[in-house]
Amino acid sequence: MKIAKRITVLFCLAFVLCGCSLKKEVVEPEVFAASMSAQGYAAKDVTREMGGKVEGAVSAQGARGAYQIEFYKTATVEQAKRAFRQNKATFQADKKRVASSFSTAGLNYEKYSIKTDGWYRYVCRVENTFVYASVPEEYQDAVKQAVASIGY
């Protein structure tokens, strides 16, 4: 009995220490824009261009416009969930062959990425916000670094 208890405690401790997060912090569009600008991206508020469909939208262009990372804030969590599911389904439908894919979820977030046909596609929803990128594979590491900087 003591051994089972110790194993359980060690497992829980390892889970906590490894950084396995069940919940992520929500980032506001302004914070995303500032973070991207600090990393050398050309960040632009594109909320008006969305025609009232979102509460906030920012496009961050990298490598002199060769690719972009998009950030959206919706009015409700359900809207963001719907957008996440649509983007994930589109990524999966567009694939011809898959090199790799990754999916995870926590209490308030969902994350999905896929590398296929020379493209890296990424979508992450946290509460009522989400980040979207569909970039040439060569920019995969830049996208990963950028979204990691905001905790997405």
PDB file of C-alpha atoms in Angstrom:
ATOM      1  CA  MET A   1       0.000   0.000   0.000  1.00  0.00           C
ATOM      2  CA  LYS A   2       2.834   2.405   0.814  1.00  0.00           C
ATOM      3  CA  ILE A   3       4.441   1.805  -2.560  1.00  0.00           C
ATOM      4  CA  ALA A   4       1.218   2.534  -4.447  1.00  0.00           C
ATOM      5  CA  LYS A   5       0.796   5.750  -2.490  1.00  0.00           C
ATOM      6  CA  ARG A   6       4.375   6.832  -3.224  1.00  0.00           C
ATOM      7  CA  ILE A   7       3.975   6.091  -6.913  1.00  0.00           C
ATOM      8  CA  THR A   8       0.785   8.148  -7.013  1.00  0.00           C
ATOM      9  CA  VAL A   9       2.471  11.075  -5.251  1.00  0.00           C
ATOM     10  CA  LEU A  10       5.513  10.876  -7.548  1.00  0.00           C
ATOM     11  CA  PHE A  11       3.290  10.775 -10.634  1.00  0.00           C
ATOM     12  CA  CYS A  12       1.335  13.842  -9.483  1.00  0.00           C
ATOM     13  CA  LEU A  13       4.549  15.688  -8.646  1.00  0.00           C
ATOM     14  CA  ALA A  14       6.069  14.831 -12.035  1.00  0.00           C
ATOM     15  CA  PHE A  15       2.906  16.050 -13.758  1.00  0.00           C
ATOM     16  CA  VAL A  16       3.055  19.390 -11.971  1.00  0.00           C
ATOM     17  CA  LEU A  17       6.804  19.869 -12.411  1.00  0.00           C
ATOM     18  CA  CYS A  18       6.909  19.010 -16.114  1.00  0.00           C
ATOM     19  CA  GLY A  19       4.795  22.048 -16.889  1.00  0.00           C
ATOM     20  CA  CYS A  20       1.758  20.129 -18.036  1.00  0.00           C
ATOM     21  CA  SER A  21      -0.790  22.889 -17.978  1.00  0.00           C
ATOM     22  CA  LEU A  22      -4.480  22.181 -17.777  1.00  0.00           C
ATOM     23  CA  LYS A  23      -5.364  25.845 -18.167  1.00  0.00           C
ATOM     24  CA  LYS A  24      -3.816  28.652 -20.218  1.00  0.00           C
ATOM     25  CA  GLU A  25      -3.916  32.402 -19.696  1.00  0.00           C
ATOM     26  CA  VAL A  26      -5.986  34.395 -22.190  1.00  0.00           C
ATOM     27  CA  VAL A  27      -4.075  37.004 -24.181  1.00  0.00           C
ATOM     28  CA  GLU A  28      -5.714  40.179 -25.479  1.00  0.00           C
ATOM     29  CA  PRO A  29      -5.195  41.332 -29.090  1.00  0.00           C
ATOM     30  CA  GLU A  30      -3.062  44.270 -27.936  1.00  0.00           C
ATOM     31  CA  VAL A  31      -0.719  41.937 -26.037  1.00  0.00           C
ATOM     32  CA  PHE A  32      -0.406  39.670 -29.082  1.00  0.00           C
ATOM     33  CA  ALA A  33       0.377  42.681 -31.300  1.00  0.00           C
ATOM     34  CA  ALA A  34       2.996  44.014 -28.876  1.00  0.00           C
ATOM     35  CA  SER A  35       4.650  40.603 -28.521  1.00  0.00           C
ATOM     36  CA  MET A  36       4.785  40.084 -32.272  1.00  0.00           C
ATOM     37  CA  SER A  37       6.145  43.591 -32.864  1.00  0.00           C
ATOM     38  CA  ALA A  38       8.862  42.982 -30.273  1.00  0.00           C
ATOM     39  CA  GLN A  39       9.866  39.868 -32.228  1.00  0.00           C
ATOM     40  CA  GLY A  40      10.171  41.800 -35.486  1.00  0.00           C
ATOM     41  CA  TYR A  41       6.775  41.025 -37.004  1.00  0.00           C
ATOM     42  CA  ALA A  42       4.719  43.715 -38.720  1.00  0.00           C
ATOM     43  CA  ALA A  43       1.595  43.572 -36.531  1.00  0.00           C
ATOM     44  CA  LYS A  44      -1.570  45.253 -37.763  1.00  0.00           C
ATOM     45  CA  ASP A  45      -5.030  45.572 -36.212  1.00  0.00           C
ATOM     46  CA  VAL A  46      -7.435  44.139 -38.798  1.00  0.00           C
ATOM     47  CA  THR A  47     -10.590  44.143 -36.659  1.00  0.00           C
ATOM     48  CA  ARG A  48     -12.476  46.483 -39.011  1.00  0.00           C
ATOM     49  CA  GLU A  49     -11.696  44.260 -41.983  1.00  0.00           C
ATOM     50  CA  MET A  50     -13.554  41.419 -40.256  1.00  0.00           C
ATOM     51  CA  GLY A  51     -16.908  43.207 -40.638  1.00  0.00           C
ATOM     52  CA  GLY A  52     -18.023  42.889 -37.022  1.00  0.00           C
ATOM     53  CA  LYS A  53     -17.563  39.105 -36.860  1.00  0.00           C
ATOM     54  CA  VAL A  54     -14.940  39.369 -34.094  1.00  0.00           C
ATOM     55  CA  GLU A  55     -14.168  41.696 -31.205  1.00  0.00           C
ATOM     56  CA  GLY A  56     -10.494  41.905 -32.127  1.00  0.00           C
ATOM     57  CA  ALA A  57      -8.181  40.706 -34.887  1.00  0.00           C
ATOM     58  CA  VAL A  58      -4.459  41.150 -35.448  1.00  0.00           C
ATOM     59  CA  SER A  59      -2.357  40.023 -38.393  1.00  0.00           C
ATOM     60  CA  ALA A  60       1.377  39.636 -37.779  1.00  0.00           C
ATOM     61  CA  GLN A  61       3.480  39.335 -40.917  1.00  0.00           C
ATOM     62  CA  GLY A  62       6.916  37.786 -40.817  1.00  0.00           C
ATOM     63  CA  ALA A  63       9.806  37.529 -43.254  1.00  0.00           C
ATOM     64  CA  ARG A  64       8.736  40.661 -45.142  1.00  0.00           C
ATOM     65  CA  GLY A  65       5.240  39.359 -45.777  1.00  0.00           C
ATOM     66  CA  ALA A  66       6.208  35.778 -46.683  1.00  0.00           C
ATOM     67  CA  TYR A  67       3.849  34.438 -44.014  1.00  0.00           C
ATOM     68  CA  GLN A  68       1.493  35.632 -41.312  1.00  0.00           C
ATOM     69  CA  ILE A  69       0.129  34.614 -37.932  1.00  0.00           C
ATOM     70  CA  GLU A  70      -3.425  35.684 -37.155  1.00  0.00           C
ATOM     71  CA  PHE A  71      -4.998  36.333 -33.753  1.00  0.00           C
ATOM     72  CA  TYR A  72      -8.723  36.648 -33.110  1.00  0.00           C
ATOM     73  CA  LYS A  73     -10.912  37.491 -30.139  1.00  0.00           C
ATOM     74  CA  THR A  74     -14.562  36.452 -30.442  1.00  0.00           C
ATOM     75  CA  ALA A  75     -17.574  37.555 -28.397  1.00  0.00           C
ATOM     76  CA  THR A  76     -18.120  34.088 -26.929  1.00  0.00           C
ATOM     77  CA  VAL A  77     -16.181  30.921 -26.160  1.00  0.00           C
ATOM     78  CA  GLU A  78     -18.615  28.994 -28.373  1.00  0.00           C
ATOM     79  CA  GLN A  79     -17.713  31.153 -31.395  1.00  0.00           C
ATOM     80  CA  ALA A  80     -14.014  30.490 -30.820  1.00  0.00           C
ATOM     81  CA  LYS A  81     -14.690  26.758 -30.416  1.00  0.00           C
ATOM     82  CA  ARG A  82     -16.603  26.734 -33.683  1.00  0.00           C
ATOM     83  CA  ALA A  83     -13.751  28.555 -35.463  1.00  0.00           C
ATOM     84  CA  PHE A  84     -11.229  26.110 -34.000  1.00  0.00           C
ATOM     85  CA  ARG A  85     -13.241  23.104 -35.224  1.00  0.00           C
ATOM     86  CA  GLN A  86     -13.685  24.641 -38.689  1.00  0.00           C
ATOM     87  CA  ASN A  87      -9.986  25.382 -39.066  1.00  0.00           C
ATOM     88  CA  LYS A  88      -8.973  21.933 -37.826  1.00  0.00           C
ATOM     89  CA  ALA A  89     -11.415  20.281 -40.251  1.00  0.00           C
ATOM     90  CA  THR A  90     -10.114  22.423 -43.123  1.00  0.00           C
ATOM     91  CA  PHE A  91      -6.508  21.493 -42.311  1.00  0.00           C
ATOM     92  CA  GLN A  92      -7.418  17.808 -42.274  1.00  0.00           C
ATOM     93  CA  ALA A  93      -9.480  17.978 -45.470  1.00  0.00           C
ATOM     94  CA  ASP A  94      -6.715  19.782 -47.389  1.00  0.00           C
ATOM     95  CA  LYS A  95      -4.024  17.218 -46.649  1.00  0.00           C
ATOM     96  CA  LYS A  96      -2.731  14.835 -49.290  1.00  0.00           C
ATOM     97  CA  ARG A  97      -0.140  13.218 -47.082  1.00  0.00           C
ATOM     98  CA  VAL A  98       0.680  13.862 -43.439  1.00  0.00           C
ATOM     99  CA  ALA A  99       4.222  14.128 -42.174  1.00  0.00           C
ATOM    100  CA  SER A 100       3.047  14.778 -38.608  1.00  0.00           C
ATOM    101  CA  SER A 101       0.167  16.135 -36.579  1.00  0.00           C
ATOM    102  CA  PHE A 102      -0.337  17.064 -32.947  1.00  0.00           C
ATOM    103  CA  SER A 103      -3.458  17.669 -30.899  1.00  0.00           C
ATOM    104  CA  THR A 104      -3.940  18.527 -27.224  1.00  0.00           C
ATOM    105  CA  ALA A 105      -6.543  20.110 -24.962  1.00  0.00           C
ATOM    106  CA  GLY A 106      -6.928  21.400 -21.429  1.00  0.00           C
ATOM    107  CA  LEU A 107      -9.606  23.001 -19.292  1.00  0.00           C
ATOM    108  CA  ASN A 108      -9.899  26.150 -21.404  1.00  0.00           C
ATOM    109  CA  TYR A 109      -7.896  25.458 -24.553  1.00  0.00           C
ATOM    110  CA  GLU A 110      -7.488  23.276 -27.639  1.00  0.00           C
ATOM    111  CA  LYS A 111      -4.444  23.081 -29.886  1.00  0.00           C
ATOM    112  CA  TYR A 112      -3.911  21.391 -33.240  1.00  0.00           C
ATOM    113  CA  SER A 113      -1.064  21.421 -35.716  1.00  0.00           C
ATOM    114  CA  ILE A 114      -0.310  19.490 -38.862  1.00  0.00           C
ATOM    115  CA  LYS A 115       2.636  19.396 -41.235  1.00  0.00           C
ATOM    116  CA  THR A 116       1.657  18.260 -44.711  1.00  0.00           C
ATOM    117  CA  ASP A 117       2.511  18.846 -48.348  1.00  0.00           C
ATOM    118  CA  GLY A 118       5.184  21.453 -47.566  1.00  0.00           C
ATOM    119  CA  TRP A 119       2.932  23.448 -45.214  1.00  0.00           C
ATOM    120  CA  TYR A 120       2.745  23.869 -41.443  1.00  0.00           C
ATOM    121  CA  ARG A 121      -0.743  24.652 -40.130  1.00  0.00           C
ATOM    122  CA  TYR A 122      -1.514  25.625 -36.554  1.00  0.00           C
ATOM    123  CA  VAL A 123      -4.598  26.658 -34.616  1.00  0.00           C
ATOM    124  CA  CYS A 124      -4.895  27.177 -30.868  1.00  0.00           C
ATOM    125  CA  ARG A 125      -7.986  28.321 -28.983  1.00  0.00           C
ATOM    126  CA  VAL A 126      -7.834  29.708 -25.441  1.00  0.00           C
ATOM    127  CA  GLU A 127     -11.247  30.686 -24.067  1.00  0.00           C
ATOM    128  CA  ASN A 128     -12.709  33.126 -26.626  1.00  0.00           C
ATOM    129  CA  THR A 129      -9.470  33.772 -28.518  1.00  0.00           C
ATOM    130  CA  PHE A 130      -7.562  31.815 -31.119  1.00  0.00           C
ATOM    131  CA  VAL A 131      -4.349  31.932 -33.115  1.00  0.00           C
ATOM    132  CA  TYR A 132      -4.205  30.678 -36.692  1.00  0.00           C
ATOM    133  CA  ALA A 133      -1.294  30.095 -39.048  1.00  0.00           C
ATOM    134  CA  SER A 134      -0.951  28.319 -42.374  1.00  0.00           C
ATOM    135  CA  VAL A 135       2.624  28.857 -43.505  1.00  0.00           C
ATOM    136  CA  PRO A 136       5.250  27.288 -45.755  1.00  0.00           C
ATOM    137  CA  GLU A 137       7.047  24.559 -43.793  1.00  0.00           C
ATOM    138  CA  GLU A 138      10.277  26.571 -43.670  1.00  0.00           C
ATOM    139  CA  TYR A 139       8.608  29.020 -41.225  1.00  0.00           C
ATOM    140  CA  GLN A 140       7.353  26.324 -38.831  1.00  0.00           C
ATOM    141  CA  ASP A 141       9.946  27.066 -36.138  1.00  0.00           C
ATOM    142  CA  ALA A 142       9.270  30.817 -36.329  1.00  0.00           C
ATOM    143  CA  VAL A 143       5.539  30.216 -35.807  1.00  0.00           C
ATOM    144  CA  LYS A 144       6.170  27.845 -32.893  1.00  0.00           C
ATOM    145  CA  GLN A 145       8.453  30.388 -31.235  1.00  0.00           C
ATOM    146  CA  ALA A 146       6.002  33.244 -31.785  1.00  0.00           C
ATOM    147  CA  VAL A 147       2.980  31.449 -30.335  1.00  0.00           C
ATOM    148  CA  ALA A 148       5.045  30.053 -27.445  1.00  0.00           C
ATOM    149  CA  SER A 149       6.000  33.623 -26.519  1.00  0.00           C
ATOM    150  CA  ILE A 150       2.350  34.361 -25.694  1.00  0.00           C
ATOM    151  CA  GLY A 151       1.709  30.996 -24.052  1.00  0.00           C
ATOM    152  CA  TYR A 152      -0.388  29.592 -26.878  1.00  0.00           C
TER     153      TYR A 152
END
